[in-house]
Amino acid sequence: MAITSAWNIQHNGIKYPAGEVIDLLSEEEEQELIDKGKAKRVPVVYVTEDSFTLDGNSQNDSDILTIQQFSDLKADEQKAQLLLLGIDPASKLDLRVQQYTQWFLFSPLGDLDSTPLNQI
């Protein structure tokens, strides 16, 4: 698994800036940081030829919204989509669209090779 730091933290002598993915810790160390509120779990996405799985919840390709489709959603729907992707949604519309755009453009969903996102 992997976690992301909630803010700048230091663990085992290593400094992690806010938002950095930390994936070299034991499950116990990860859980300790999560319990202390210093980190949160990163969802792992597995991609196959016709679907992707987000932490065990299967999604069809048709569930992946284009940036325009995401922009057309209501605020609460946008926030729900971002949360599903493991992204803490911004309060402003333009920032939520920017968050989704960044995920959409940099996710390997077009590279259908069953590789977890946090392993790329």
CSV table of C-alpha atoms in Angstrom, one decimal:
chain,number,residue,atom,x,y,z
A,1,MET,CA,0.0,0.0,0.0
A,2,ALA,CA,1.0,3.6,0.0
A,3,ILE,CA,0.1,6.8,2.0
A,4,THR,CA,0.4,10.5,1.3
A,5,SER,CA,1.7,12.9,3.9
A,6,ALA,CA,-1.0,15.3,5.1
A,7,TRP,CA,1.6,18.0,5.8
A,8,ASN,CA,5.4,18.3,6.0
A,9,ILE,CA,6.5,15.4,8.3
A,10,GLN,CA,9.6,13.7,9.3
A,11,HIS,CA,9.6,9.9,9.9
A,12,ASN,CA,12.6,7.6,10.5
A,13,GLY,CA,14.9,10.6,9.8
A,14,ILE,CA,13.4,11.2,6.4
A,15,LYS,CA,11.5,14.4,5.6
A,16,TYR,CA,8.4,14.2,3.4
A,17,PRO,CA,6.7,17.3,2.0
A,18,ALA,CA,3.0,17.7,2.2
A,19,GLY,CA,1.2,15.6,-0.4
A,20,GLU,CA,4.2,13.3,-1.2
A,21,VAL,CA,3.4,9.6,-1.7
A,22,ILE,CA,5.2,7.5,0.9
A,23,ASP,CA,5.4,3.8,-0.2
A,24,LEU,CA,8.4,2.2,1.5
A,25,LEU,CA,7.0,1.9,5.0
A,26,SER,CA,5.6,-1.2,6.7
A,27,GLU,CA,1.8,-1.4,7.1
A,28,GLU,CA,2.2,-0.8,10.8
A,29,GLU,CA,4.2,2.4,10.2
A,30,GLU,CA,1.7,3.6,7.6
A,31,GLN,CA,-1.2,2.9,10.0
A,32,GLU,CA,0.6,4.8,12.8
A,33,LEU,CA,1.0,7.9,10.7
A,34,ILE,CA,-2.7,7.6,9.6
A,35,ASP,CA,-3.9,7.2,13.2
A,36,LYS,CA,-1.9,10.3,14.2
A,37,GLY,CA,-3.5,12.3,11.3
A,38,LYS,CA,-0.1,12.9,9.6
A,39,ALA,CA,-1.0,10.9,6.5
A,40,LYS,CA,-3.9,9.3,4.5
A,41,ARG,CA,-4.1,6.2,2.4
A,42,VAL,CA,-3.6,6.5,-1.3
A,43,PRO,CA,-6.1,4.5,-3.4
A,44,VAL,CA,-4.5,2.0,-5.6
A,45,VAL,CA,-5.9,1.8,-9.1
A,46,TYR,CA,-5.4,-1.3,-11.2
A,47,VAL,CA,-6.0,-1.0,-15.0
A,48,THR,CA,-7.1,-3.8,-17.3
A,49,GLU,CA,-8.1,-3.8,-20.9
A,50,ASP,CA,-11.8,-2.9,-20.3
A,51,SER,CA,-12.0,-1.6,-16.7
A,52,PHE,CA,-10.1,-0.3,-13.8
A,53,THR,CA,-10.4,-1.2,-10.1
A,54,LEU,CA,-10.1,1.5,-7.5
A,55,ASP,CA,-9.4,-0.1,-4.1
A,56,GLY,CA,-11.4,-3.2,-5.1
A,57,ASN,CA,-14.4,-1.3,-6.6
A,58,SER,CA,-14.6,-2.2,-10.3
A,59,GLN,CA,-15.3,0.6,-12.7
A,60,ASN,CA,-16.0,0.5,-16.4
A,61,ASP,CA,-14.2,2.7,-18.9
A,62,SER,CA,-17.5,4.5,-19.4
A,63,ASP,CA,-17.3,5.6,-15.8
A,64,ILE,CA,-14.2,7.7,-16.6
A,65,LEU,CA,-15.4,11.2,-17.3
A,66,THR,CA,-13.8,13.5,-19.8
A,67,ILE,CA,-12.7,16.8,-18.5
A,68,GLN,CA,-15.7,18.5,-20.1
A,69,GLN,CA,-18.1,16.0,-18.5
A,70,PHE,CA,-16.5,16.5,-15.1
A,71,SER,CA,-16.8,20.3,-15.6
A,72,ASP,CA,-20.5,20.0,-16.3
A,73,LEU,CA,-21.2,18.2,-13.0
A,74,LYS,CA,-22.7,19.9,-10.0
A,75,ALA,CA,-20.3,20.8,-7.2
A,76,ASP,CA,-21.3,17.9,-4.9
A,77,GLU,CA,-20.9,15.5,-7.8
A,78,GLN,CA,-17.5,16.8,-8.7
A,79,LYS,CA,-16.4,16.5,-5.1
A,80,ALA,CA,-17.7,12.9,-4.9
A,81,GLN,CA,-15.7,12.0,-8.1
A,82,LEU,CA,-12.6,13.5,-6.7
A,83,LEU,CA,-13.0,11.7,-3.4
A,84,LEU,CA,-13.5,8.4,-5.3
A,85,LEU,CA,-10.1,9.1,-6.9
A,86,GLY,CA,-8.5,9.8,-3.5
A,87,ILE,CA,-8.2,13.5,-4.1
A,88,ASP,CA,-9.2,16.0,-1.4
A,89,PRO,CA,-11.6,18.3,-3.4
A,90,ALA,CA,-10.9,22.0,-3.5
A,91,SER,CA,-13.7,24.3,-2.5
A,92,LYS,CA,-13.6,26.4,-5.8
A,93,LEU,CA,-14.9,25.1,-9.1
A,94,ASP,CA,-11.9,26.1,-11.2
A,95,LEU,CA,-9.5,24.3,-8.7
A,96,ARG,CA,-11.7,21.1,-8.7
A,97,VAL,CA,-11.5,21.1,-12.5
A,98,GLN,CA,-7.8,21.6,-12.3
A,99,GLN,CA,-7.5,18.7,-9.9
A,100,TYR,CA,-9.5,16.4,-12.1
A,101,THR,CA,-7.6,17.6,-15.2
A,102,GLN,CA,-4.3,16.8,-13.6
A,103,TRP,CA,-5.5,13.3,-12.6
A,104,PHE,CA,-7.0,12.7,-16.1
A,105,LEU,CA,-3.9,13.8,-18.0
A,106,PHE,CA,-1.4,12.0,-15.8
A,107,SER,CA,-3.2,8.8,-14.9
A,108,PRO,CA,-2.1,5.8,-16.9
A,109,LEU,CA,-5.6,4.7,-17.8
A,110,GLY,CA,-4.7,4.8,-21.4
A,111,ASP,CA,-1.7,2.5,-20.7
A,112,LEU,CA,-3.7,-0.6,-20.0
A,113,ASP,CA,-1.1,-2.8,-18.4
A,114,SER,CA,-2.6,-3.7,-14.9
A,115,THR,CA,0.1,-1.6,-13.2
A,116,PRO,CA,-1.0,0.1,-9.9
A,117,LEU,CA,-0.9,3.9,-10.3
A,118,ASN,CA,1.2,4.3,-7.2
A,119,GLN,CA,3.8,2.0,-8.7
A,120,ILE,CA,4.4,4.1,-11.8
